[in-house]
Amino acid sequence: MANKSTTLSEVVLAANVSPMTASRAINNRSGVSRETREHVLRIAADLGYVVNRAAQKLSGGKSHIIGVIATDPGNQYTASLIAGVSDAAWESGYETLIYAHVVREKRPSGSVMQLLRQISDGVIAVLPMEYGYLGELASTSIPVITVDQRGKHAEFPSIAADAYDGARSAVKHLIDLGHRRIGYITGDERLASAKDRHRAYVDTMAQQGLGRDASLIVKGDFTQKRGFEGTMKLLSLADPPTAIFAANDLSAFGAIAAIHESGLRVPDDISVVGFDDIPTAAQFYPALTTVRQPIHQIGRAAVNTLLARIAGIEPASPQVILPTELILRASTAPCRTRVFDTR
């Protein structure tokens, strides 16, 4: 039977290695061969040795654990981002401790906050809205990096994609295809990234001399359901759009479903563009033209920035903005309605 109170010294004796080698192997640090690491870990497992991360931190060391707080962990965007965090952390000799905040209105759990402070060397917060966590973390000395968060806690460095430029390229693509009646399904406009996409739509339409028609803008919230409902509203207009830009891919999926249910075809009758390029976008029918956020790279950048802060190095900029890319697929086509361009 494994002895839960096994000490590191007992592992050292049983594995016949130095204390430094045993420590490096158990904490996944460099300077140990793969064979030696596996040997030490096997001996430690047999003896029931458990690393006391909290004790490591209390003694002035590092736990080599990164805490992650995220909403909607089942969402493809969040899942891809966490995968990027986990990959980058592992490559740097760190592990991740993930807390999924699934009840959006709920205040932060005191036990969760205590665990993060005691166990992790730093925290990555994937919290588009504050929820109280950042306020709690601001009162501690633990390094924090946020993802796509430009709220009242701007003192935390943030990583995000260029939502404005990505949305601008999406609308410009539809205009270049000859579309002039372009509908827009907004995102959750409590979020900075959603506001940026909305602003880009309005600016690009104006810059192309297409004016502003409030009836072409319908409220969404980044869900497929609201994308469906918004599109049905657009299709009911006396002069419906020939193209729709949705603030994210899920909304675009809802738009395509509504178009099909109305007896129309994508892209023959209406073109659709999304935003994010989640894995399902390429598998959807028709394959979705969308703006690709470098989701995995955002996660990696968050880890690299956090590790620099843990080492006492402040980032050169309070916000890192990564570029987006328009991905052309089968959901967009030239406008089939003849339009006289008076520009």
Short mmCIF file of C-alpha atoms in Angstrom, two decimals:
data_model
loop_
_atom_site.label_atom_id
_atom_site.label_comp_id
_atom_site.label_asym_id
_atom_site.label_seq_id
_atom_site.Cartn_x
_atom_site.Cartn_y
_atom_site.Cartn_z
CA MET A 1 0.00 0.00 0.00
CA ALA A 2 1.30 3.45 -0.98
CA ASN A 3 2.50 5.62 1.88
CA LYS A 4 0.92 9.08 1.52
CA SER A 5 3.55 10.67 3.77
CA THR A 6 6.53 9.61 1.67
CA THR A 7 9.24 12.27 1.63
CA LEU A 8 11.48 13.41 -1.20
CA SER A 9 14.47 11.96 0.67
CA GLU A 10 12.90 8.49 0.48
CA VAL A 11 12.41 8.90 -3.27
CA VAL A 12 16.06 9.96 -3.61
CA LEU A 13 17.26 6.85 -1.75
CA ALA A 14 14.98 4.46 -3.62
CA ALA A 15 15.82 5.90 -7.05
CA ASN A 16 19.55 6.21 -6.22
CA VAL A 17 19.78 9.76 -7.59
CA SER A 18 20.81 13.12 -6.15
CA PRO A 19 18.20 15.37 -4.48
CA MET A 20 18.61 17.92 -7.29
CA THR A 21 17.99 15.29 -9.97
CA ALA A 22 14.92 13.98 -8.15
CA SER A 23 13.54 17.51 -7.75
CA ARG A 24 14.08 18.35 -11.41
CA ALA A 25 12.47 15.12 -12.56
CA ILE A 26 9.41 15.48 -10.33
CA ASN A 27 8.92 19.16 -11.20
CA ASN A 28 9.40 18.57 -14.95
CA ARG A 29 12.45 20.82 -15.19
CA SER A 30 15.30 20.65 -17.68
CA GLY A 31 18.64 19.02 -17.00
CA VAL A 32 17.33 15.46 -16.62
CA SER A 33 17.29 12.77 -19.30
CA ARG A 34 13.99 11.21 -20.31
CA GLU A 35 15.05 7.82 -18.94
CA THR A 36 16.04 9.29 -15.56
CA ARG A 37 12.84 11.33 -15.34
CA GLU A 38 10.70 8.26 -16.03
CA HIS A 39 12.69 6.22 -13.50
CA VAL A 40 12.26 8.83 -10.74
CA LEU A 41 8.57 9.34 -11.49
CA ARG A 42 7.96 5.59 -11.41
CA ILE A 43 9.70 5.26 -8.02
CA ALA A 44 7.79 8.29 -6.69
CA ALA A 45 4.48 6.81 -7.87
CA ASP A 46 5.27 3.43 -6.31
CA LEU A 47 6.08 5.10 -2.99
CA GLY A 48 3.01 7.34 -3.14
CA TYR A 49 5.02 10.56 -3.12
CA VAL A 50 2.83 13.66 -3.60
CA VAL A 51 4.28 17.10 -4.36
CA ASN A 52 3.07 19.72 -1.90
CA ARG A 53 2.75 22.70 -4.21
CA ALA A 54 1.47 25.02 -1.52
CA ALA A 55 4.47 24.24 0.66
CA GLN A 56 6.76 24.98 -2.29
CA LYS A 57 5.27 28.46 -2.64
CA LEU A 58 5.32 29.16 1.09
CA SER A 59 9.01 28.31 1.16
CA GLY A 60 9.69 30.94 -1.49
CA GLY A 61 9.81 28.56 -4.45
CA LYS A 62 7.63 28.18 -7.52
CA SER A 63 4.80 25.69 -7.87
CA HIS A 64 5.16 25.66 -11.68
CA ILE A 65 1.39 25.75 -11.97
CA ILE A 66 -0.57 28.32 -13.99
CA GLY A 67 -4.16 28.95 -12.92
CA VAL A 68 -6.79 29.49 -15.61
CA ILE A 69 -10.27 30.93 -14.98
CA ALA A 70 -12.57 30.60 -18.00
CA THR A 71 -16.25 30.94 -18.85
CA ASP A 72 -18.05 28.56 -21.23
CA PRO A 73 -15.32 25.89 -21.30
CA GLY A 74 -17.41 23.82 -23.72
CA ASN A 75 -17.39 26.63 -26.27
CA GLN A 76 -15.04 25.81 -29.17
CA TYR A 77 -13.33 29.20 -28.91
CA THR A 78 -12.60 28.77 -25.20
CA ALA A 79 -11.56 25.13 -25.61
CA SER A 80 -9.08 26.02 -28.38
CA LEU A 81 -7.69 28.87 -26.31
CA ILE A 82 -7.19 26.65 -23.26
CA ALA A 83 -5.43 24.10 -25.49
CA GLY A 84 -3.00 26.83 -26.53
CA VAL A 85 -2.42 27.75 -22.89
CA SER A 86 -1.84 24.14 -21.87
CA ASP A 87 0.58 23.45 -24.74
CA ALA A 88 2.70 26.53 -24.07
CA ALA A 89 2.68 25.92 -20.32
CA TRP A 90 3.81 22.31 -20.72
CA GLU A 91 6.63 23.29 -23.07
CA SER A 92 7.84 25.73 -20.40
CA GLY A 93 7.75 23.15 -17.63
CA TYR A 94 4.42 24.31 -16.18
CA GLU A 95 1.11 22.61 -15.59
CA THR A 96 -2.34 24.21 -15.74
CA LEU A 97 -5.07 24.27 -13.13
CA ILE A 98 -8.36 25.17 -14.85
CA TYR A 99 -11.45 26.53 -13.13
CA ALA A 100 -14.58 26.68 -15.29
CA HIS A 101 -16.88 29.52 -14.28
CA VAL A 102 -20.17 28.24 -15.72
CA VAL A 103 -22.67 30.37 -13.76
CA ARG A 104 -22.03 33.82 -15.16
CA GLU A 105 -23.91 35.80 -12.53
CA LYS A 106 -22.36 33.98 -9.58
CA ARG A 107 -19.76 35.78 -7.50
CA PRO A 108 -16.31 34.20 -7.20
CA SER A 109 -15.94 31.37 -4.73
CA GLY A 110 -13.66 32.23 -1.81
CA SER A 111 -12.24 28.71 -1.80
CA VAL A 112 -11.37 28.96 -5.51
CA MET A 113 -9.62 32.27 -5.03
CA GLN A 114 -7.69 30.93 -2.04
CA LEU A 115 -6.60 27.88 -4.04
CA LEU A 116 -5.38 30.01 -6.93
CA ARG A 117 -3.38 32.25 -4.61
CA GLN A 118 -1.84 29.34 -2.71
CA ILE A 119 -1.13 26.98 -5.60
CA SER A 120 -0.51 28.93 -8.81
CA ASP A 121 2.42 31.14 -9.75
CA GLY A 122 0.13 33.27 -11.92
CA VAL A 123 -3.36 33.36 -13.43
CA ILE A 124 -4.74 33.68 -16.95
CA ALA A 125 -8.29 35.05 -16.88
CA VAL A 126 -10.47 34.26 -19.90
CA LEU A 127 -13.26 36.47 -18.62
CA PRO A 128 -14.75 38.76 -21.29
CA MET A 129 -16.75 40.28 -18.44
CA GLU A 130 -15.43 40.88 -14.94
CA TYR A 131 -17.67 38.69 -12.73
CA GLY A 132 -15.78 39.86 -9.62
CA TYR A 133 -12.73 37.66 -10.14
CA LEU A 134 -10.43 40.39 -11.41
CA GLY A 135 -11.39 42.59 -8.49
CA GLU A 136 -10.41 39.81 -6.10
CA LEU A 137 -7.15 39.14 -7.96
CA ALA A 138 -6.27 42.83 -8.05
CA SER A 139 -5.98 42.81 -4.27
CA THR A 140 -3.26 40.15 -4.37
CA SER A 141 0.32 40.17 -5.60
CA ILE A 142 -0.19 37.24 -7.96
CA PRO A 143 0.60 38.04 -11.65
CA VAL A 144 -2.50 38.08 -13.86
CA ILE A 145 -2.95 38.16 -17.66
CA THR A 146 -6.39 38.69 -19.20
CA VAL A 147 -7.68 37.58 -22.60
CA ASP A 148 -9.87 39.97 -24.62
CA GLN A 149 -10.70 42.05 -21.54
CA ARG A 150 -10.56 45.84 -21.56
CA GLY A 151 -12.69 46.64 -18.56
CA LYS A 152 -12.03 48.59 -15.41
CA HIS A 153 -9.03 46.42 -14.49
CA ALA A 154 -6.82 47.66 -17.30
CA GLU A 155 -3.81 47.33 -14.99
CA PHE A 156 -3.61 43.69 -16.06
CA PRO A 157 -1.80 43.03 -19.36
CA SER A 158 -4.23 41.70 -21.97
CA ILE A 159 -3.98 39.52 -25.09
CA ALA A 160 -6.52 39.88 -27.90
CA ALA A 161 -7.03 39.57 -31.64
CA ASP A 162 -7.59 42.57 -33.90
CA ALA A 163 -11.40 42.44 -33.96
CA TYR A 164 -11.79 45.77 -35.77
CA ASP A 165 -9.49 44.94 -38.68
CA GLY A 166 -10.93 41.44 -38.98
CA ALA A 167 -14.50 42.72 -39.19
CA ARG A 168 -13.46 45.41 -41.65
CA SER A 169 -11.96 42.78 -43.97
CA ALA A 170 -15.15 40.70 -43.77
CA VAL A 171 -17.43 43.58 -44.77
CA LYS A 172 -15.01 44.75 -47.49
CA HIS A 173 -14.98 41.21 -48.93
CA LEU A 174 -18.77 41.28 -49.30
CA ILE A 175 -18.67 44.74 -50.88
CA ASP A 176 -16.00 43.59 -53.33
CA LEU A 177 -18.35 40.76 -54.35
CA GLY A 178 -20.93 43.38 -55.36
CA HIS A 179 -23.14 43.28 -52.26
CA ARG A 180 -24.66 46.58 -51.17
CA ARG A 181 -27.44 45.42 -48.81
CA ILE A 182 -25.33 43.80 -46.08
CA GLY A 183 -27.00 42.80 -42.83
CA TYR A 184 -25.11 42.63 -39.54
CA ILE A 185 -25.86 40.40 -36.52
CA THR A 186 -24.19 41.95 -33.49
CA GLY A 187 -22.44 40.12 -30.68
CA ASP A 188 -22.82 40.66 -26.96
CA GLU A 189 -22.04 44.36 -26.93
CA ARG A 190 -21.06 44.41 -23.29
CA LEU A 191 -17.75 43.08 -24.65
CA ALA A 192 -15.05 45.26 -26.19
CA SER A 193 -14.45 42.85 -29.07
CA ALA A 194 -18.15 42.92 -30.02
CA LYS A 195 -18.14 46.72 -30.00
CA ASP A 196 -15.06 46.73 -32.24
CA ARG A 197 -16.77 44.46 -34.79
CA HIS A 198 -19.89 46.62 -34.82
CA ARG A 199 -17.86 49.79 -35.26
CA ALA A 200 -15.90 48.22 -38.12
CA TYR A 201 -19.14 47.29 -39.91
CA VAL A 202 -20.53 50.82 -39.61
CA ASP A 203 -17.23 52.48 -40.59
CA THR A 204 -16.59 50.22 -43.60
CA MET A 205 -20.12 50.64 -44.98
CA ALA A 206 -19.78 54.41 -44.63
CA GLN A 207 -16.31 54.48 -46.21
CA GLN A 208 -17.69 52.61 -49.22
CA GLY A 209 -20.47 55.16 -49.62
CA LEU A 210 -23.24 52.79 -48.59
CA GLY A 211 -24.71 54.97 -45.86
CA ARG A 212 -26.33 53.62 -42.73
CA ASP A 213 -29.57 51.64 -42.63
CA ALA A 214 -30.49 50.79 -39.04
CA SER A 215 -32.87 48.04 -40.22
CA LEU A 216 -29.88 46.03 -41.48
CA ILE A 217 -28.42 45.76 -37.94
CA VAL A 218 -30.06 43.18 -35.66
CA LYS A 219 -29.19 42.33 -32.08
CA GLY A 220 -27.33 39.11 -31.34
CA ASP A 221 -25.42 37.70 -28.39
CA PHE A 222 -22.87 35.34 -29.98
CA THR A 223 -25.34 32.39 -29.86
CA GLN A 224 -26.70 30.33 -32.74
CA LYS A 225 -30.26 30.91 -31.54
CA ARG A 226 -29.99 34.68 -31.74
CA GLY A 227 -28.25 34.38 -35.09
CA PHE A 228 -31.26 32.44 -36.39
CA GLU A 229 -33.77 34.91 -34.96
CA GLY A 230 -31.86 37.94 -36.24
CA THR A 231 -31.66 36.51 -39.74
CA MET A 232 -35.40 35.79 -39.85
CA LYS A 233 -35.92 39.46 -38.98
CA LEU A 234 -33.59 40.55 -41.78
CA LEU A 235 -35.33 38.28 -44.30
CA SER A 236 -38.69 39.83 -43.39
CA LEU A 237 -37.58 43.28 -44.59
CA ALA A 238 -39.22 44.70 -47.71
CA ASP A 239 -35.72 44.92 -49.18
CA PRO A 240 -33.77 42.09 -47.49
CA PRO A 241 -29.98 41.91 -47.58
CA THR A 242 -28.05 39.93 -50.17
CA ALA A 243 -25.32 39.22 -47.62
CA ILE A 244 -24.99 38.89 -43.85
CA PHE A 245 -21.98 39.43 -41.61
CA ALA A 246 -22.36 37.73 -38.24
CA ALA A 247 -20.25 38.76 -35.23
CA ASN A 248 -19.11 35.17 -34.66
CA ASP A 249 -19.32 31.73 -36.25
CA LEU A 250 -22.12 30.45 -34.01
CA SER A 251 -24.30 33.37 -35.06
CA ALA A 252 -23.39 32.66 -38.70
CA PHE A 253 -24.49 29.03 -38.29
CA GLY A 254 -27.83 30.29 -37.03
CA ALA A 255 -28.06 32.67 -40.00
CA ILE A 256 -27.45 29.86 -42.50
CA ALA A 257 -30.07 27.68 -40.80
CA ALA A 258 -32.63 30.50 -41.05
CA ILE A 259 -31.82 31.11 -44.71
CA HIS A 260 -32.28 27.42 -45.53
CA GLU A 261 -35.52 27.25 -43.54
CA SER A 262 -36.81 30.19 -45.57
CA GLY A 263 -36.29 28.25 -48.79
CA LEU A 264 -33.22 30.23 -49.84
CA ARG A 265 -29.69 29.06 -50.60
CA VAL A 266 -26.25 30.02 -49.34
CA PRO A 267 -24.43 31.54 -51.17
CA ASP A 268 -26.63 31.56 -54.30
CA ASP A 269 -29.26 33.83 -52.75
CA ILE A 270 -27.47 35.21 -49.68
CA SER A 271 -23.79 35.20 -48.73
CA VAL A 272 -22.77 34.73 -45.09
CA VAL A 273 -19.52 35.58 -43.27
CA GLY A 274 -18.68 34.69 -39.66
CA PHE A 275 -15.91 35.50 -37.22
CA ASP A 276 -13.54 33.26 -35.17
CA ASP A 277 -12.89 30.26 -37.45
CA ILE A 278 -13.73 27.68 -34.81
CA PRO A 279 -13.09 24.06 -35.95
CA THR A 280 -16.72 23.53 -37.02
CA ALA A 281 -16.56 26.43 -39.50
CA ALA A 282 -14.69 24.38 -42.10
CA GLN A 283 -16.96 21.35 -41.57
CA PHE A 284 -20.27 23.24 -41.79
CA TYR A 285 -22.39 23.16 -44.97
CA PRO A 286 -21.63 25.21 -46.84
CA ALA A 287 -18.13 25.68 -45.42
CA LEU A 288 -18.12 29.07 -43.73
CA THR A 289 -16.17 32.08 -44.96
CA THR A 290 -14.97 33.65 -41.73
CA VAL A 291 -12.38 35.78 -40.00
CA ARG A 292 -9.77 33.61 -38.33
CA GLN A 293 -8.68 34.60 -34.87
CA PRO A 294 -5.33 33.02 -33.93
CA ILE A 295 -7.04 31.38 -30.95
CA HIS A 296 -4.30 28.87 -30.13
CA GLN A 297 -1.64 31.58 -30.48
CA ILE A 298 -3.60 33.89 -28.14
CA GLY A 299 -3.35 31.18 -25.47
CA ARG A 300 0.37 30.76 -26.09
CA ALA A 301 0.96 34.53 -25.98
CA ALA A 302 -0.92 34.73 -22.67
CA VAL A 303 1.40 32.09 -21.17
CA ASN A 304 4.57 33.74 -22.48
CA THR A 305 3.48 37.14 -21.13
CA LEU A 306 2.53 35.62 -17.77
CA LEU A 307 5.86 33.78 -17.43
CA ALA A 308 7.67 37.04 -18.10
CA ARG A 309 5.68 38.72 -15.31
CA ILE A 310 6.40 35.82 -12.96
CA ALA A 311 10.09 36.41 -13.70
CA GLY A 312 9.67 40.11 -12.83
CA ILE A 313 9.66 41.38 -16.42
CA GLU A 314 6.90 43.84 -17.32
CA PRO A 315 5.47 43.64 -20.86
CA ALA A 316 6.48 46.34 -23.32
CA SER A 317 2.80 47.09 -24.01
CA PRO A 318 -0.25 46.71 -21.73
CA GLN A 319 -2.11 45.01 -24.58
CA VAL A 320 -0.86 42.56 -27.20
CA ILE A 321 -2.99 42.60 -30.37
CA LEU A 322 -2.57 39.65 -32.73
CA PRO A 323 -3.56 39.88 -36.42
CA THR A 324 -6.64 38.20 -37.90
CA GLU A 325 -7.06 36.65 -41.35
CA LEU A 326 -10.04 36.39 -43.70
CA ILE A 327 -10.58 32.74 -44.69
CA LEU A 328 -12.51 32.32 -47.94
CA ARG A 329 -14.78 29.29 -48.21
CA ALA A 330 -18.06 28.34 -49.86
CA SER A 331 -20.57 30.56 -48.03
CA THR A 332 -19.86 33.73 -50.05
CA ALA A 333 -20.29 34.47 -53.76
CA PRO A 334 -20.77 37.45 -56.08
CA CYS A 335 -24.07 39.25 -55.67
CA ARG A 336 -26.59 38.03 -58.29
CA THR A 337 -28.81 41.10 -57.95
CA ARG A 338 -27.85 43.81 -60.42
CA VAL A 339 -26.89 46.96 -58.55
CA PHE A 340 -26.07 50.32 -60.13
CA ASP A 341 -23.14 51.73 -58.23
CA THR A 342 -23.51 55.51 -58.13
CA ARG A 343 -20.29 56.18 -56.28
#
